[in-house]
Short mmCIF file of C-alpha atoms and ligand atoms in Angstrom, two decimals:
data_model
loop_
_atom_site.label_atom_id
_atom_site.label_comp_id
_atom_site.label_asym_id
_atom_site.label_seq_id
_atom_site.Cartn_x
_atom_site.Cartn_y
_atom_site.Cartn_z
CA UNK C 887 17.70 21.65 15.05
CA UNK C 888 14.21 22.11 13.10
CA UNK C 889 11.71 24.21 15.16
CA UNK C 890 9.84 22.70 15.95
CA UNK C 891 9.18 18.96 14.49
CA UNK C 892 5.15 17.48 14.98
CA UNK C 893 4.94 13.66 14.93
CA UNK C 894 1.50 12.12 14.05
CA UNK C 895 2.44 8.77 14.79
CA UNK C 896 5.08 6.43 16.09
CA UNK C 897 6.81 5.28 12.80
CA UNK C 898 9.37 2.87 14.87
CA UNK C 899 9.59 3.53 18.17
CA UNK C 900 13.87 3.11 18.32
CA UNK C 901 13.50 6.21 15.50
CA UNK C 902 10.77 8.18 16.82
CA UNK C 903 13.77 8.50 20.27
CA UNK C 904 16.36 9.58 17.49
CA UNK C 905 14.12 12.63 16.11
CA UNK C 906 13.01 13.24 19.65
CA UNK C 907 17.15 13.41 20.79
CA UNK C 908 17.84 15.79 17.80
CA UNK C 909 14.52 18.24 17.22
CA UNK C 910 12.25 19.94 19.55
CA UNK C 911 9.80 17.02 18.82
CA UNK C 912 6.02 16.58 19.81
CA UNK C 913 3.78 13.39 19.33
CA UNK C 914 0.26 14.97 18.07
CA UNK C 915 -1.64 11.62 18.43
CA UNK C 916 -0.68 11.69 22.28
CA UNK C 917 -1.91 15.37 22.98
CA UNK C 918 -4.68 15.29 25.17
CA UNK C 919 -5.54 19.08 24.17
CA UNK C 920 -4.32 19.20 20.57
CA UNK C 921 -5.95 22.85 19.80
CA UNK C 922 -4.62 24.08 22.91
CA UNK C 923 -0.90 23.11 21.21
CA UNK C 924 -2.07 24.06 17.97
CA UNK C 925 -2.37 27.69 19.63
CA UNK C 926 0.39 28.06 21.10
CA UNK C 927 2.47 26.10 18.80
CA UNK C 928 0.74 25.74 15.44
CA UNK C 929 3.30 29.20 13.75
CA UNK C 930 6.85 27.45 15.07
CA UNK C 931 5.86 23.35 13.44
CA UNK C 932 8.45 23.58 10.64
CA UNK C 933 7.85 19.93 9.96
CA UNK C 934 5.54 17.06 10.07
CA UNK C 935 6.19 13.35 10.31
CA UNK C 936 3.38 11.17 9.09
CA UNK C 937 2.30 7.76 7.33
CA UNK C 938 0.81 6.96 4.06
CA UNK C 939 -1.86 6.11 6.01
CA UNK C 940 -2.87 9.08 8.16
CA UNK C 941 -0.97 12.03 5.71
CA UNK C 942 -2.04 15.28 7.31
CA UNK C 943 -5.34 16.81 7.65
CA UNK C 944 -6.73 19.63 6.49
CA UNK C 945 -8.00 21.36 9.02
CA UNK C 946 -4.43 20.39 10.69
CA UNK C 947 -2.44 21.72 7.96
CA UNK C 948 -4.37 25.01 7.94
CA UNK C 949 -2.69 25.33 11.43
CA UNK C 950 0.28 24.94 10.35
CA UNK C 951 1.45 27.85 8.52
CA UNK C 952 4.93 28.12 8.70
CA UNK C 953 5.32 24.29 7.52
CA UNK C 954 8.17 23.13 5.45
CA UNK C 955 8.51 19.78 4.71
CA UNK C 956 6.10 16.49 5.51
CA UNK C 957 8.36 12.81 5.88
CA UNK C 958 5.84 10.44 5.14
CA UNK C 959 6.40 6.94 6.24
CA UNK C 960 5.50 4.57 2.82
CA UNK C 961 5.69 4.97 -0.26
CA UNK C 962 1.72 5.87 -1.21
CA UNK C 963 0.85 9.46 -1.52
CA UNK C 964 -2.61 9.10 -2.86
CA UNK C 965 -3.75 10.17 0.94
CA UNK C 966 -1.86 14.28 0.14
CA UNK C 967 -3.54 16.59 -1.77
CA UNK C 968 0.23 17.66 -3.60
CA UNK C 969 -1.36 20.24 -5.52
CA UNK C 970 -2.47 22.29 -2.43
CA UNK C 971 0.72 21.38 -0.75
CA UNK C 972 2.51 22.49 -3.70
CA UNK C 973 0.83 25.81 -3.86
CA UNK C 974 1.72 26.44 -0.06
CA UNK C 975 5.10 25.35 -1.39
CA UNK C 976 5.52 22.79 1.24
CA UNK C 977 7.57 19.48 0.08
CA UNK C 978 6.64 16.13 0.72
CA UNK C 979 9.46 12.80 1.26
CA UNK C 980 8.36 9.18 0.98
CA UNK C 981 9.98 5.85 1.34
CA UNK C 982 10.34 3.96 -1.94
CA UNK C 983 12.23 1.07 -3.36
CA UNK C 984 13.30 -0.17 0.43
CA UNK C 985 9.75 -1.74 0.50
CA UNK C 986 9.23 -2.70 -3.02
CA UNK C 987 10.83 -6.69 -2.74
CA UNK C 988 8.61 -7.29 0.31
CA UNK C 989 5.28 -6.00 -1.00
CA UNK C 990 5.99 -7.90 -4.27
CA UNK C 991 6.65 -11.16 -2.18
CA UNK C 992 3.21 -10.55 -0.49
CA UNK C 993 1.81 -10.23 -3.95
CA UNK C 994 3.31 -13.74 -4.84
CA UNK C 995 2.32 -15.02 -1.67
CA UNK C 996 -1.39 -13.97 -1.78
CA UNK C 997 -1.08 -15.17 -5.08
CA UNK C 998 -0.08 -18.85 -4.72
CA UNK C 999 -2.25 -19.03 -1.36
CA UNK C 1000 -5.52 -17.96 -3.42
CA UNK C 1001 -4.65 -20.00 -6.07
CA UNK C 1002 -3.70 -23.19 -3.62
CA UNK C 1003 -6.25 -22.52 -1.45
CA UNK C 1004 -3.89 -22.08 1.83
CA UNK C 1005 -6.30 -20.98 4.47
CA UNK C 1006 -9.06 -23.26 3.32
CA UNK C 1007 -5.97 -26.35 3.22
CA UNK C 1008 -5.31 -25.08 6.93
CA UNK C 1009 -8.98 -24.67 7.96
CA UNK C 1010 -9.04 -28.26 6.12
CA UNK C 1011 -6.13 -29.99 8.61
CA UNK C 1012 -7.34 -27.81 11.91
CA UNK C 1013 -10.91 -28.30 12.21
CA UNK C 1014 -10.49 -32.15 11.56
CA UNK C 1015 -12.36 -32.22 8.17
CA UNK C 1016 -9.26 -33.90 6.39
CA UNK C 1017 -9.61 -37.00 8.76
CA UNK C 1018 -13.43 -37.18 8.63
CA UNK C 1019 -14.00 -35.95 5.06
CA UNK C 1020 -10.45 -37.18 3.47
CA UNK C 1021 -8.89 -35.06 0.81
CA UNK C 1022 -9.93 -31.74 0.60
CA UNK C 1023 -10.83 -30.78 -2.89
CA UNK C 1024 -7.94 -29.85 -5.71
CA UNK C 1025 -6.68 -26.47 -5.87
CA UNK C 1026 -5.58 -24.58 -9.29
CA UNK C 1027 -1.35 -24.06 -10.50
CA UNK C 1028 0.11 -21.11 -11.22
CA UNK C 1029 2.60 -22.06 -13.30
CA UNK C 1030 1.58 -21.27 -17.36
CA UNK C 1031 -1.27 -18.81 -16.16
CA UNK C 1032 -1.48 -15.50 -17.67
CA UNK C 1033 -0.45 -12.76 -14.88
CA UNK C 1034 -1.55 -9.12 -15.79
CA UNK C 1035 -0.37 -6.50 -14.07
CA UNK C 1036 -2.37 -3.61 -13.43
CA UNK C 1037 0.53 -0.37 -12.98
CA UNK C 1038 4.15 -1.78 -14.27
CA UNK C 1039 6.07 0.56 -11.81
CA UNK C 1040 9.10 -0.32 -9.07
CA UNK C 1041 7.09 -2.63 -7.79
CA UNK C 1042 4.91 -4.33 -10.51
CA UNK C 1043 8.06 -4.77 -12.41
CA UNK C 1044 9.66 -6.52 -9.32
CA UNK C 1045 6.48 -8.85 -9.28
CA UNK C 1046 6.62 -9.40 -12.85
CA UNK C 1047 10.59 -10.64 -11.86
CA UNK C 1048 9.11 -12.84 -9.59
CA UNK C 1049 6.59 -14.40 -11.92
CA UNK C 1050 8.17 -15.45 -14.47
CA UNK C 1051 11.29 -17.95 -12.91
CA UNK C 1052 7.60 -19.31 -11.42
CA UNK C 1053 6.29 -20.30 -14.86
CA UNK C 1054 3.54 -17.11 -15.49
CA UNK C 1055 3.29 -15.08 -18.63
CA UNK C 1056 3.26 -11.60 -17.51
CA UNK C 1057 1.55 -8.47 -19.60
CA UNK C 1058 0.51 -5.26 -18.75
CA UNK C 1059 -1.53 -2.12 -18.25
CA UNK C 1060 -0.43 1.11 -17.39
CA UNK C 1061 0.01 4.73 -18.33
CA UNK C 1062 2.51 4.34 -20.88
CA UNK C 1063 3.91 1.03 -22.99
CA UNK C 1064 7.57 0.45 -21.36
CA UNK C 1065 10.56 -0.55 -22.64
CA UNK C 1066 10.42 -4.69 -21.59
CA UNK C 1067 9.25 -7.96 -23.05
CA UNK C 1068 6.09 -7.95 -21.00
CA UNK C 1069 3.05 -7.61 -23.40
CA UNK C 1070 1.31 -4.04 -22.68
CA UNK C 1071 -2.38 -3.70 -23.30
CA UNK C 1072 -3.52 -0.07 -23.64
CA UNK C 1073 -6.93 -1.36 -22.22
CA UNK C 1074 -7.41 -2.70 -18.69
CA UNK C 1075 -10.63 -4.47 -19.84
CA UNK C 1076 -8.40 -6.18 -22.65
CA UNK C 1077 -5.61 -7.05 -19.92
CA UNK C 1078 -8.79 -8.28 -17.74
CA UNK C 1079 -9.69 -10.63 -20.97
CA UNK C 1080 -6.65 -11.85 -21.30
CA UNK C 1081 -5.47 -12.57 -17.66
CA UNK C 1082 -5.97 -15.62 -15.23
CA UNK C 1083 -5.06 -13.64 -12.57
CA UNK C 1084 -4.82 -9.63 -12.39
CA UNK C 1085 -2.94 -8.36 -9.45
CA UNK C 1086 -3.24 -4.40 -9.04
CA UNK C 1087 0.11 -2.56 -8.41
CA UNK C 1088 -1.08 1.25 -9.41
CA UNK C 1089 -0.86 4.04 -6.97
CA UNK C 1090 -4.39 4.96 -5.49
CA UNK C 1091 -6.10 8.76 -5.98
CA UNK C 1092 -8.58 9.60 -8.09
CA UNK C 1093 -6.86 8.71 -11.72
CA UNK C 1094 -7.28 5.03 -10.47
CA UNK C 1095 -10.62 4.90 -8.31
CA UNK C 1096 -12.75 2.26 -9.09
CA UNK C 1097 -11.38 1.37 -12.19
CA UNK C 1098 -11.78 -1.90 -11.37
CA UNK C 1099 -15.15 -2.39 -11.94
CA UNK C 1100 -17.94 -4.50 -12.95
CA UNK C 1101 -17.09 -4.98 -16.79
CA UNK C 1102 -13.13 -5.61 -15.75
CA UNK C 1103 -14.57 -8.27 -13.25
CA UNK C 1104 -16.61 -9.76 -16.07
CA UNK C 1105 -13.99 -9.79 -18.34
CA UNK C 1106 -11.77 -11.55 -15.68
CA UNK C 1107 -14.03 -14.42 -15.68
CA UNK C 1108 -15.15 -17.39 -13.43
CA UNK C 1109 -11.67 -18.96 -13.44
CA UNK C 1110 -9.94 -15.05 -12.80
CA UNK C 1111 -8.17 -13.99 -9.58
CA UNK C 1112 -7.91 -10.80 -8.51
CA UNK C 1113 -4.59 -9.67 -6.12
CA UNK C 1114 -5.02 -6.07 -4.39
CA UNK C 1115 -1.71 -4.65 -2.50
CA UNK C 1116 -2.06 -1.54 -4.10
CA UNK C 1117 -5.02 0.67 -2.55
CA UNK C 1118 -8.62 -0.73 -1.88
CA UNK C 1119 -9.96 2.19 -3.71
CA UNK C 1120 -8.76 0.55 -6.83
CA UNK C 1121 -11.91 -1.57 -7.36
CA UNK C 1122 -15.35 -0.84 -7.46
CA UNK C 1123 -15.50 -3.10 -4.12
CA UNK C 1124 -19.56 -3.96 -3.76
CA UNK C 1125 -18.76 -5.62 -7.56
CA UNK C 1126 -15.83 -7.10 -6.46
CA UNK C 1127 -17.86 -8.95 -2.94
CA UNK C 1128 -20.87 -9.53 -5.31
CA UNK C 1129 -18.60 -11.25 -7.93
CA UNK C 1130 -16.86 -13.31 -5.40
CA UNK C 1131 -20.47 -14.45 -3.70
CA UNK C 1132 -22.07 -15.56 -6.97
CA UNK C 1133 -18.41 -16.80 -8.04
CA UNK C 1134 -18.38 -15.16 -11.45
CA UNK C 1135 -14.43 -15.19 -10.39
CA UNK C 1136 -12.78 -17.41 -9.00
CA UNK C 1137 -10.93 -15.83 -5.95
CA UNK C 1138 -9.30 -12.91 -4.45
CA UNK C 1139 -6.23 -12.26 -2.20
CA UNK C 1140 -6.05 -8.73 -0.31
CA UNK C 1141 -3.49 -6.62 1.57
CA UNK C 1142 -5.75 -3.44 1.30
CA UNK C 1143 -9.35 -2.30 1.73
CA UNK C 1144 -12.02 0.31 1.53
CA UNK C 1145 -12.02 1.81 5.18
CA UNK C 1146 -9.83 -0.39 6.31
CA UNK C 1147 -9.03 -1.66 9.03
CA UNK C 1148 -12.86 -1.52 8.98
CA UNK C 1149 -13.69 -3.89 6.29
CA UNK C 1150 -16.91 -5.16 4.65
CA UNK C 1151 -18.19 -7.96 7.19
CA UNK C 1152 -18.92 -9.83 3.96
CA UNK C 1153 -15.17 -10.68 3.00
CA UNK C 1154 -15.12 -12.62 6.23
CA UNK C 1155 -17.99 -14.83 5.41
CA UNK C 1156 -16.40 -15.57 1.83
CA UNK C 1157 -14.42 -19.03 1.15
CA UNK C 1158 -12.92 -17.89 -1.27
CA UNK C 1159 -10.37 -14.77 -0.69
CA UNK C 1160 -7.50 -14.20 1.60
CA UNK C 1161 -7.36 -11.57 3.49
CA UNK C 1162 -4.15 -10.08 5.16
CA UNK C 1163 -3.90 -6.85 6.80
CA UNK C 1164 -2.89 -4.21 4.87
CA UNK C 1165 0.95 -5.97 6.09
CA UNK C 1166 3.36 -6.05 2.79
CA UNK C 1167 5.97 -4.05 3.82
CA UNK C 1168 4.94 -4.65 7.27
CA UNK C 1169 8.80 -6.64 8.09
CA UNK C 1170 10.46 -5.62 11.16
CA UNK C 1171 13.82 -5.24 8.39
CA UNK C 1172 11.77 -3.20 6.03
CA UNK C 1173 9.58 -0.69 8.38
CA UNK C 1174 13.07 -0.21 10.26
CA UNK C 1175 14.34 1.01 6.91
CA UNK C 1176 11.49 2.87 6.12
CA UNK C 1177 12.03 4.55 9.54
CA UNK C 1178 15.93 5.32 8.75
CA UNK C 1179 14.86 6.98 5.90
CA UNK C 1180 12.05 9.43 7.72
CA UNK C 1181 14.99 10.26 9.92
CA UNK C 1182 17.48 10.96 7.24
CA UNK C 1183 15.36 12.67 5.48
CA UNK C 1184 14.08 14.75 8.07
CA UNK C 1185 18.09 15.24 9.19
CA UNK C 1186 18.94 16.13 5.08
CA UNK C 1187 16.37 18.98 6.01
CA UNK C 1188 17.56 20.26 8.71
CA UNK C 1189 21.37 20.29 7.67
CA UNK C 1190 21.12 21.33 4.16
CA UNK C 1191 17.33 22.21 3.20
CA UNK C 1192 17.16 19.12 1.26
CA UNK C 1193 15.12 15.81 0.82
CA UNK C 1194 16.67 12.37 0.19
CA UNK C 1195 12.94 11.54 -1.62
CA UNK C 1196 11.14 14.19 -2.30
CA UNK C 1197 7.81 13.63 -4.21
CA UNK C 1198 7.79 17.65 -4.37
C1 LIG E 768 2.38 1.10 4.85
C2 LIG E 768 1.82 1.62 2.37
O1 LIG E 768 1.52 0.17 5.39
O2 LIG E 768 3.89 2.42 1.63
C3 LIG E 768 2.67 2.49 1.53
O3 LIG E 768 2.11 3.27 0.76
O4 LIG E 768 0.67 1.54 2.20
C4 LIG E 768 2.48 0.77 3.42
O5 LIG E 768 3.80 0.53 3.17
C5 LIG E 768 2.00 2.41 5.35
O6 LIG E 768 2.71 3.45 4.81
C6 LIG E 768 2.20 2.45 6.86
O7 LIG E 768 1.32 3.30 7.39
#
């Protein structure tokens, strides 16, 4: 048994019973008086459970100091600072590959319903406009488009799979030219030129804020789309909502956000995006696996001092 094991969220609640069987297990976000825990608990929390969403905080972990290990639910870590967690010598687990087909089906979904239009089509049929107006106007194909694929990693290379059975040309931008047939463009403003539709699948943090920005936009053109599922601190997003108003691109389909779930009110007055919320791995089959593996890993601790996948 770890002493003592500190929850920050529910990841599933079926798994969040099997650490609270197994540890001595406490669920921060439903402490009424956390400092009062913190106090008397804060030297005995050996581990913390978390989310790529919420990681832990600062003035948390600094409360913390006999932690361990951190099991993070996802597979993001942009939200850790790994360098100060490294230096307390604390190690950090994800949960990779298990969500990498469904977030690269939501990219191919966001993809073919920004490109045909889906939500306007069903807006179209609903409100009654396709029996007053008649056809609603033509939408765009996908198939001999240019695809470029902003971060070629477990899961760009599993939408780049996806693409091309669906008639796309697929290149690339990344860190480093890999060994496939995709084209690889050592510029993302080149990529940008080049693509009809750029669909960001780079890790967020500060090597890929904002690169996404006005001249990448521009170079993307009035016919580009843009597909996010990777972090909304990928583009510059005022350039991004001021592109899509004055249609210098075409279109945009989102799973993630700047301050989400607290977006910009002016994606909801656009036409022209679909938005989805922050939901591609969000399968009952895939969060239940990304659960398994915050228990297992969290187990592998406690039995032998190891992680399953460890990030550090
Ligand atoms: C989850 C994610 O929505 O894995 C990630 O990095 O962003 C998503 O899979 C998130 O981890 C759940 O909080």
């Amino acid at each position: 048994m770890i002493r003592s094991v500190l929850a920050l969220l529910d990841i599933r609640p079926a798994y969040t019973r099997l650490m609270a069987e197994r540890h001595d297990f406490h669920r921060y976000d439903l402490l009424d008086d956390k400092q009062a825990f913190l106090d008397e608990m804060g030297t005995q929390i050996r581990a913390v459970v978390t989310s790529a969403r919420f990681g832990v905080p600062a003035d948390l972990l600094a409360q913390l100091p006999n932690l361990e290990v951190i099991t993070s639910f996802g597979v993001g870590h942009d939200v850790f600072d790994l360098k100060a967690l490294r230096d307390r010598g604390i190690r950090v687990s994800t949960t990779p590959d298990i969500l990498t087909d469904d977030v690269a089906d939501t990219a191919i979904m966001l993809m073919h319903a920004t490109m045909r239009r889906l939500i306007a089509g069903d807006n179209w049929v609903r409100s009654g406009m396709w029996a007053a107006n008649g056809p609603m106007a033509l939408t765009r194909t996908v198939r001999g488009k240019k695809l470029g694929i902003v971060g070629l990693g477990r899961i760009g290379q599993a939408i780049a799979s996806r693409a091309v059975p669906s008639g796309l040309e697929v290149g690339y931008f990344g860190r480093s030219k890999k060994d496939v047939d995709y084209r690889f463009f050592d510029q993302l403003g080149s990529l940008a030129e080049w693509s009809d539709i750029l669909v960001l699948a780079c890790p967020g943090g500060a090597a890929t804020n904002g690169i996404v920005d006005q001249l990448v936009l521009d170079a993307l053109g009035e016919d580009g789309v843009i597909i996010n599922i990777a972090r909304g601190s990928v583009i510059d997003e005022p350039a991004l909502i001021g592109a899509l108003q004055r249609r210098s691109i075409a279109g945009a389909g989102l799973d993630v956000f700047e301050g989400e779930p607290n977006i910009d009110p002016a994606f909801s007055k656009l036409d022209n995006v679909v938005l989805y919320p922050h939901l591609a791995s969000g399968t009952v089959e895939t969060r239940d696996a990304m659960a398994q593996l915050v228990v297992d890993n969290l187990n592998a601790w406690d039995e032998r001092g190891e992680l399953i996948t460890p990030i550090i």
